[in-house]
Short mmCIF file of C-alpha atoms in Angstrom, two decimals:
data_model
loop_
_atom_site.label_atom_id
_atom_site.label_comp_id
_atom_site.label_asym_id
_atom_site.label_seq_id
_atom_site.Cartn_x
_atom_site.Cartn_y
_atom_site.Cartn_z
CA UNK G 1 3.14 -67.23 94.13
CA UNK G 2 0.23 -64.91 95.10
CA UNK G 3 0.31 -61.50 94.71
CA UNK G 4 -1.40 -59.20 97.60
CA UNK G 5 -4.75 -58.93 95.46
CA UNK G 6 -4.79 -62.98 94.96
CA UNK G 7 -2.85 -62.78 91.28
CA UNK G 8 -0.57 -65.86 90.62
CA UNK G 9 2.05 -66.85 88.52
CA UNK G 10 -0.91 -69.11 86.58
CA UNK G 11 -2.53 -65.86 85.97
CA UNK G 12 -2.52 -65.67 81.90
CA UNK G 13 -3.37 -69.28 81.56
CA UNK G 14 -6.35 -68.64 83.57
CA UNK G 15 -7.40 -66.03 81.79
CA UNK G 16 -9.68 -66.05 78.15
CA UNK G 17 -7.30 -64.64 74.94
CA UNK G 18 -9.61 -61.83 75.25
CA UNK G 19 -9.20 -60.99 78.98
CA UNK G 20 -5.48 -61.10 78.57
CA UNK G 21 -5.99 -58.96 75.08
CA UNK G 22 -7.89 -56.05 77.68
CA UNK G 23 -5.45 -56.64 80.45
CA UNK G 24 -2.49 -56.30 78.02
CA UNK G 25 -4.65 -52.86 76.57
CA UNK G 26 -4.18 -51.72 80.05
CA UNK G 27 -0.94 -52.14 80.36
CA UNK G 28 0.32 -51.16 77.23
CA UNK G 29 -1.57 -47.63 77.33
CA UNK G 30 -0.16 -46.84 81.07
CA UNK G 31 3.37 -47.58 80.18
CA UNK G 32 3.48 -46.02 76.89
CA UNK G 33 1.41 -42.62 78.37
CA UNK G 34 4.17 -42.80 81.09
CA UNK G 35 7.03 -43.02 79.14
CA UNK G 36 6.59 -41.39 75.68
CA UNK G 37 9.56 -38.73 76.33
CA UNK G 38 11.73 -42.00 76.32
CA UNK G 39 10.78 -43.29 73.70
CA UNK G 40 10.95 -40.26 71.39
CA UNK G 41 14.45 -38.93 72.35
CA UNK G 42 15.54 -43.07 71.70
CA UNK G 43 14.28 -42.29 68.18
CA UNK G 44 15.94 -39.26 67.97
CA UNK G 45 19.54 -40.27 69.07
CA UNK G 46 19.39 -43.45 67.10
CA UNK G 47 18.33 -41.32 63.77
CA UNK G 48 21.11 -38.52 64.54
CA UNK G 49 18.08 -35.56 65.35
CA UNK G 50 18.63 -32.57 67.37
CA UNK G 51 17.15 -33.22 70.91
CA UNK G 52 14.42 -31.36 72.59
CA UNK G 53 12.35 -30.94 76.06
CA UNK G 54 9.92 -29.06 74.24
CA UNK G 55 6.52 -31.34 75.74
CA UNK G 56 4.88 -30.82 71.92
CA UNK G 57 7.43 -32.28 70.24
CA UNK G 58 8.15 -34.96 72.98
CA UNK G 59 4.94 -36.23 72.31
CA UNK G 60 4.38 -36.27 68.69
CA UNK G 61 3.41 -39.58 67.30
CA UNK G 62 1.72 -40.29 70.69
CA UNK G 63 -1.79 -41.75 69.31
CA UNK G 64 0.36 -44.10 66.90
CA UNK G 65 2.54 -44.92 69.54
CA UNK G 66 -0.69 -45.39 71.88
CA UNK G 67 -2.58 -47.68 68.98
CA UNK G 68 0.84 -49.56 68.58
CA UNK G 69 1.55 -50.03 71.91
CA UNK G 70 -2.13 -51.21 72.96
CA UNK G 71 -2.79 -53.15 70.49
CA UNK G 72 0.75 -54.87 70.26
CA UNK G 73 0.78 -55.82 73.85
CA UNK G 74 -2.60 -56.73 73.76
CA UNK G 75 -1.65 -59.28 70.90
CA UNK G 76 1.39 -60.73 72.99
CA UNK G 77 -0.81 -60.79 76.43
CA UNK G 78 -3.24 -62.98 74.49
CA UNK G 79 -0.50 -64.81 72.08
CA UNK G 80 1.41 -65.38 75.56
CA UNK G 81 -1.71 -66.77 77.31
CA UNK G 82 -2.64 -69.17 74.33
CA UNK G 83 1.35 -70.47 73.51
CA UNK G 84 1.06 -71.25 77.38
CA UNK G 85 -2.11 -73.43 76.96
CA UNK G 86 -1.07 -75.63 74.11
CA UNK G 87 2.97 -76.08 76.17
CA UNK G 88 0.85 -77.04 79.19
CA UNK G 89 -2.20 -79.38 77.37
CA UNK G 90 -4.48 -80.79 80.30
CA UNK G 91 -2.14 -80.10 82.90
CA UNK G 92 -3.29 -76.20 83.40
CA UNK G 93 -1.85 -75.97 87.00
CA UNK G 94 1.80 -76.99 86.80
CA UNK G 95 4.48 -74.16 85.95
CA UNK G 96 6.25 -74.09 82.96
CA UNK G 97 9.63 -74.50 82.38
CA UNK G 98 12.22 -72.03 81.99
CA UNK G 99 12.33 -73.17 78.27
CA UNK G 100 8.52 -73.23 77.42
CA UNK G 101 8.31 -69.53 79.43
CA UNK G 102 10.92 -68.42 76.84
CA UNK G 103 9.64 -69.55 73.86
CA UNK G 104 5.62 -68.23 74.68
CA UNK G 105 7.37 -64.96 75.18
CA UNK G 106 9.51 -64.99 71.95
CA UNK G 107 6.18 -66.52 69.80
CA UNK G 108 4.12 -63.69 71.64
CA UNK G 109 6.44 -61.15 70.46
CA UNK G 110 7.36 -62.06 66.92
CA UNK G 111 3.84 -62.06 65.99
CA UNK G 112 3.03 -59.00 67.18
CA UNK G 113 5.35 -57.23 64.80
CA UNK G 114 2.16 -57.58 61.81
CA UNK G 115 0.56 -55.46 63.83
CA UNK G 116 2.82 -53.49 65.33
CA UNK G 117 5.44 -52.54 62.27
CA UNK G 118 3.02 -50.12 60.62
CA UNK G 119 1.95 -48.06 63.53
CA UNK G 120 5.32 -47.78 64.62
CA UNK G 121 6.55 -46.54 61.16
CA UNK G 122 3.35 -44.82 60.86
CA UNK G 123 4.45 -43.25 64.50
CA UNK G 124 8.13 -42.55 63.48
CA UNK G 125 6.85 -40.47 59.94
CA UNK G 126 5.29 -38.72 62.88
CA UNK G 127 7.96 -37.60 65.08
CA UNK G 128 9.90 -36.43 61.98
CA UNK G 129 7.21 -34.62 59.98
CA UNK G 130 4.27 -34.08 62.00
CA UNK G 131 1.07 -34.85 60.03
CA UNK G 132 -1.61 -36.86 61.47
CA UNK G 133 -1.98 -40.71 61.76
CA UNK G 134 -4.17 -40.94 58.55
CA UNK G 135 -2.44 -38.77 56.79
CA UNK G 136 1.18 -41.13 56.99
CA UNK G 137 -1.12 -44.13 56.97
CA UNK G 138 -2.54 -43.34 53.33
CA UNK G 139 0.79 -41.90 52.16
CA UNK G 140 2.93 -46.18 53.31
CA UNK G 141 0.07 -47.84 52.17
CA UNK G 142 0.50 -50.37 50.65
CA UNK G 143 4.06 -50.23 49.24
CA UNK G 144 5.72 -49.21 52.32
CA UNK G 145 3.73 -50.28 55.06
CA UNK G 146 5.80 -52.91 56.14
CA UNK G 147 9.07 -51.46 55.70
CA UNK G 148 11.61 -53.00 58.55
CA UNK G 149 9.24 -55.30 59.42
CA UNK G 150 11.44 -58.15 60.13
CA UNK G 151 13.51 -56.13 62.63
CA UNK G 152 10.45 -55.30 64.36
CA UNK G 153 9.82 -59.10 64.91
CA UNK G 154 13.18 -59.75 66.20
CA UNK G 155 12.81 -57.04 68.44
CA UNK G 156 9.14 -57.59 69.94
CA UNK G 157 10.25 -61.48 70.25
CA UNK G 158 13.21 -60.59 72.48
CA UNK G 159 11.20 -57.58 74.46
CA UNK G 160 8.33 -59.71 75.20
CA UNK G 161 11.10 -62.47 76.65
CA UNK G 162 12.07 -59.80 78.77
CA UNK G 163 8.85 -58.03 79.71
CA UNK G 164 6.68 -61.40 80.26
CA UNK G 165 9.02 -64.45 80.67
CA UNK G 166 12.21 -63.07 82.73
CA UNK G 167 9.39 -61.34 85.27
CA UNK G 168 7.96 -64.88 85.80
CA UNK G 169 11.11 -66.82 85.87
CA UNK G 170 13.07 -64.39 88.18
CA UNK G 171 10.42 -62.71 90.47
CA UNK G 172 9.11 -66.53 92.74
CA UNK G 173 12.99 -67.41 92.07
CA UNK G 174 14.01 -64.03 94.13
CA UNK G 175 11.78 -64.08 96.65
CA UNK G 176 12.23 -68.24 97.84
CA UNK G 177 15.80 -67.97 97.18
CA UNK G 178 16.59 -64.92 98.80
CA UNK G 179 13.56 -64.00 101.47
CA UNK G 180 15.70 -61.37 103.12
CA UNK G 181 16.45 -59.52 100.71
CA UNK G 182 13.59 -59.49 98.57
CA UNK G 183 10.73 -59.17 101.39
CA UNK G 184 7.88 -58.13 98.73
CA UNK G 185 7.05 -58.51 95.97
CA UNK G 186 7.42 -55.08 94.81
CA UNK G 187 11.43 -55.80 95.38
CA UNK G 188 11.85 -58.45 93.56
CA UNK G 189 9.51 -56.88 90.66
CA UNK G 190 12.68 -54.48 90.79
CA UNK G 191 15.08 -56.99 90.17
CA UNK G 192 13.37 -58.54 87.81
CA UNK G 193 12.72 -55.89 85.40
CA UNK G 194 16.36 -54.60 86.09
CA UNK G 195 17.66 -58.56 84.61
CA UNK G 196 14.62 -58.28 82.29
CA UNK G 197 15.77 -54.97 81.06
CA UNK G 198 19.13 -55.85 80.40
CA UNK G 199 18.74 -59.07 78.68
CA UNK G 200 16.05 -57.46 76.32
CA UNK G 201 18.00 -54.33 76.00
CA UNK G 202 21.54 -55.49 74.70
CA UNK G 203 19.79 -58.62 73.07
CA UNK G 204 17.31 -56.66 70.78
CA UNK G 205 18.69 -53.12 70.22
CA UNK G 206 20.49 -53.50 67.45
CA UNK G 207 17.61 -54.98 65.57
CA UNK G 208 15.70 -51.53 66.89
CA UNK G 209 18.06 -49.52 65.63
CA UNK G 210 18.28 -50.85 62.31
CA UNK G 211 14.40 -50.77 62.30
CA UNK G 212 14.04 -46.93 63.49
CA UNK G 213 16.77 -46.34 61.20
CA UNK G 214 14.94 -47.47 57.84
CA UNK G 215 11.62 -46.92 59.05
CA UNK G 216 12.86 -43.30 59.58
CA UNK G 217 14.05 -42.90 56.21
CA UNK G 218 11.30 -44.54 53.56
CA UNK G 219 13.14 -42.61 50.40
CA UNK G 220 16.03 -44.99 51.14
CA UNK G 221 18.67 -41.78 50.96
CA UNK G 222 20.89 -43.48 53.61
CA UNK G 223 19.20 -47.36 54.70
CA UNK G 224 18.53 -48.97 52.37
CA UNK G 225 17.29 -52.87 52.89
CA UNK G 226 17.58 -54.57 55.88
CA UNK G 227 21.79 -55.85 54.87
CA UNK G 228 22.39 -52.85 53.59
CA UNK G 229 21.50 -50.71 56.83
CA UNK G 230 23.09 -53.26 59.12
CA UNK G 231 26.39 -52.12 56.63
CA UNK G 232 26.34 -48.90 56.67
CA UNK G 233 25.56 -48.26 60.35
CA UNK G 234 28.67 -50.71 60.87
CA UNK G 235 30.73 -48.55 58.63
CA UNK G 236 29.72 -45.44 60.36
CA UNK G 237 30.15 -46.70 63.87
CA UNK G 238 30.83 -50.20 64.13
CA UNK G 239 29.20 -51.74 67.53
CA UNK G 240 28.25 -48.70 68.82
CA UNK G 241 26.51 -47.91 66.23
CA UNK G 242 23.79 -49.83 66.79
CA UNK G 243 23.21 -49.36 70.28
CA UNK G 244 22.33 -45.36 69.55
CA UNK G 245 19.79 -44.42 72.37
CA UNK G 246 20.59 -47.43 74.18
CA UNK G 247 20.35 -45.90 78.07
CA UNK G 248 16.86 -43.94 77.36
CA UNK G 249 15.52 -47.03 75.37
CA UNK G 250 16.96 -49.03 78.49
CA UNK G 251 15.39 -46.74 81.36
CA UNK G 252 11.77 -47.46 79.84
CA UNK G 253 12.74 -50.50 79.30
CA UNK G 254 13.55 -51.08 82.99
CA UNK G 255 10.43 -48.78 84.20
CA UNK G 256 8.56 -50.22 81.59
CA UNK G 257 9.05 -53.80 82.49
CA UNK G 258 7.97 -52.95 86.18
CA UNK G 259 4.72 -51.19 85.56
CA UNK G 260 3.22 -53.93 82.97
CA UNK G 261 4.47 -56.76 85.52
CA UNK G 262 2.57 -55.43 87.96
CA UNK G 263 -0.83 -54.07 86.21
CA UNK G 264 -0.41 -57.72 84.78
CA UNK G 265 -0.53 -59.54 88.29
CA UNK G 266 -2.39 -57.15 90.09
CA UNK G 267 -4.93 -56.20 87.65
CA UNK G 268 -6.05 -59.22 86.63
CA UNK G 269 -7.40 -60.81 89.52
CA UNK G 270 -9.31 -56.80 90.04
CA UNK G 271 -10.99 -57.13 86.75
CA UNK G 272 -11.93 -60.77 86.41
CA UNK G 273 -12.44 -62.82 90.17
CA UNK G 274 -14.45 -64.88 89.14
CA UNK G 275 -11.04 -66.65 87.29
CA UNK G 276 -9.59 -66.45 90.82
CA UNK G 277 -12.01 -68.06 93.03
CA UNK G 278 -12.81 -64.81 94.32
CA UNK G 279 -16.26 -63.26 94.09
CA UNK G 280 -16.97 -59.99 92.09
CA UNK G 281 -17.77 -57.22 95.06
CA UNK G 282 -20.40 -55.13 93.92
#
């Protein structure tokens, strides 16, 4: 499939680890700028917090969450791009399969969580104490830097399924499929980050709410360990319980899923031609 600036469904394969790494920078700093009042009032519901619209507050934690996001999706752009490489060996053209787009996605995603599990608990110290990023950083490390750590990994693996597999799977399926309906590719971007979002969403947010949950208490009043939060948010609310802050986590999930689908296809080809067979205008 090409997009209207040349991008193709080939486009992370084509690309070096490092130009995915910059393209996945991109992406991860628009969404997260865009979308920071989501993810704060998720936090908030999920750790029982009074809500606010106060901008200040909406926005605390914002350079963690901007580190964490960049560099996380950077990591799974360039984790993506490589796990790709080594399914396909020396045939670099043909598509993957439904499977092998799954399981670069999940690979991409799990890793990430070394890198992104501190800044996000460095992020969510933020957004209930204030303090800078240093300050939290010095205060976690090293005893508590990777507190919920695990959780994070389930949850990036299952995100980055939905935010970089389902997009490719479903988005060429929609469009030759169903040509009437989806007429651009801007439509079926829609309908792919609305399955995208949904699969991701109910799949992983339990795992993000036990994470948020411990990560937002590190003297271990109520969550303790990893079992021992999973209990008592089951004995608090059973099922719903974990899927606190489920519809704001799912609208940036959905709006989030569109915007790095499409700096992903349509930026790449912008910043690096030359892996298109198109020449760099000057």
């Amino acid at each position: 499939e090409t997009g209207v600036h040349g991008g193709t469904e080939h486009s992370m394969q084509q690309l070096t680890e490092a130009e995915n790494a910059f393209v996945g920078l991109l992406a991860g700093g628009i969404e997260v700028s865009s979308l920071q009042s989501f993810n704060y009032t998720k936090c908030a519901l999920q750790q029982k917090l009074p809500l606010t619209l106060n901008p200040r507050i909406l926005y605390r934690g914002y350079p963690s969450n901007l580190l964490n996001m960049g560099s996380c999706t950077m990591w799974q752009f360039a984790a993506f791009g490589a796990f790709k490489k080594i399914f396909l060996g020396h045939h670099i053209n043909r598509p993957l399969s439904g499977t092998e787009e799954v399981l670069a996605g999940f690979g991409a995603g799990f890793s990430s969580s070394l890198v992104g599990g501190p800044l996000e608990l460095v992020m969510i110290q933020q957004q209930r104490k204030g303090g800078t990023l240093l300050q939290h950083f010095r205060s976690l490390f090293p005893q508590q830097i990777y507190r919920g750590v695990t959780m994070s990994a389930m949850r990036e693996g299952i995100w980055t399924v939905g935010f970089l597999s389902i997009p490719s799977l479903v988005r060429p399926y929609l469009m030759s499929h169903y040509p009437n309906t989806f007429k651009t590719e801007d439509q079926a971007r829609v309908g792919a980050a609305i399955i995208g979002a949904l699969i991701s969403g109910y799949g992983s947010h339990p795992f993000d709410t036990v994470k948020t949950c411990m990560q937002g208490d590190i003297e271990r009043k109520t969550y303790g360990n990893v079992f021992q939060t999973f209990r008592t948010l089951w004995a608090e609310n059973g099922i719903p319980g974990f899927y606190r802050g489920m519809v704001w986590r799912g609208g940036r999930l959905l709006l989030g899923i569109f915007i790095i689908d499409k700096v992903r296809v349509e930026a790449s080809p912008l910043l690096f031609p030359e892996r298109f067979g198109e020449k760099t205008k000057l």
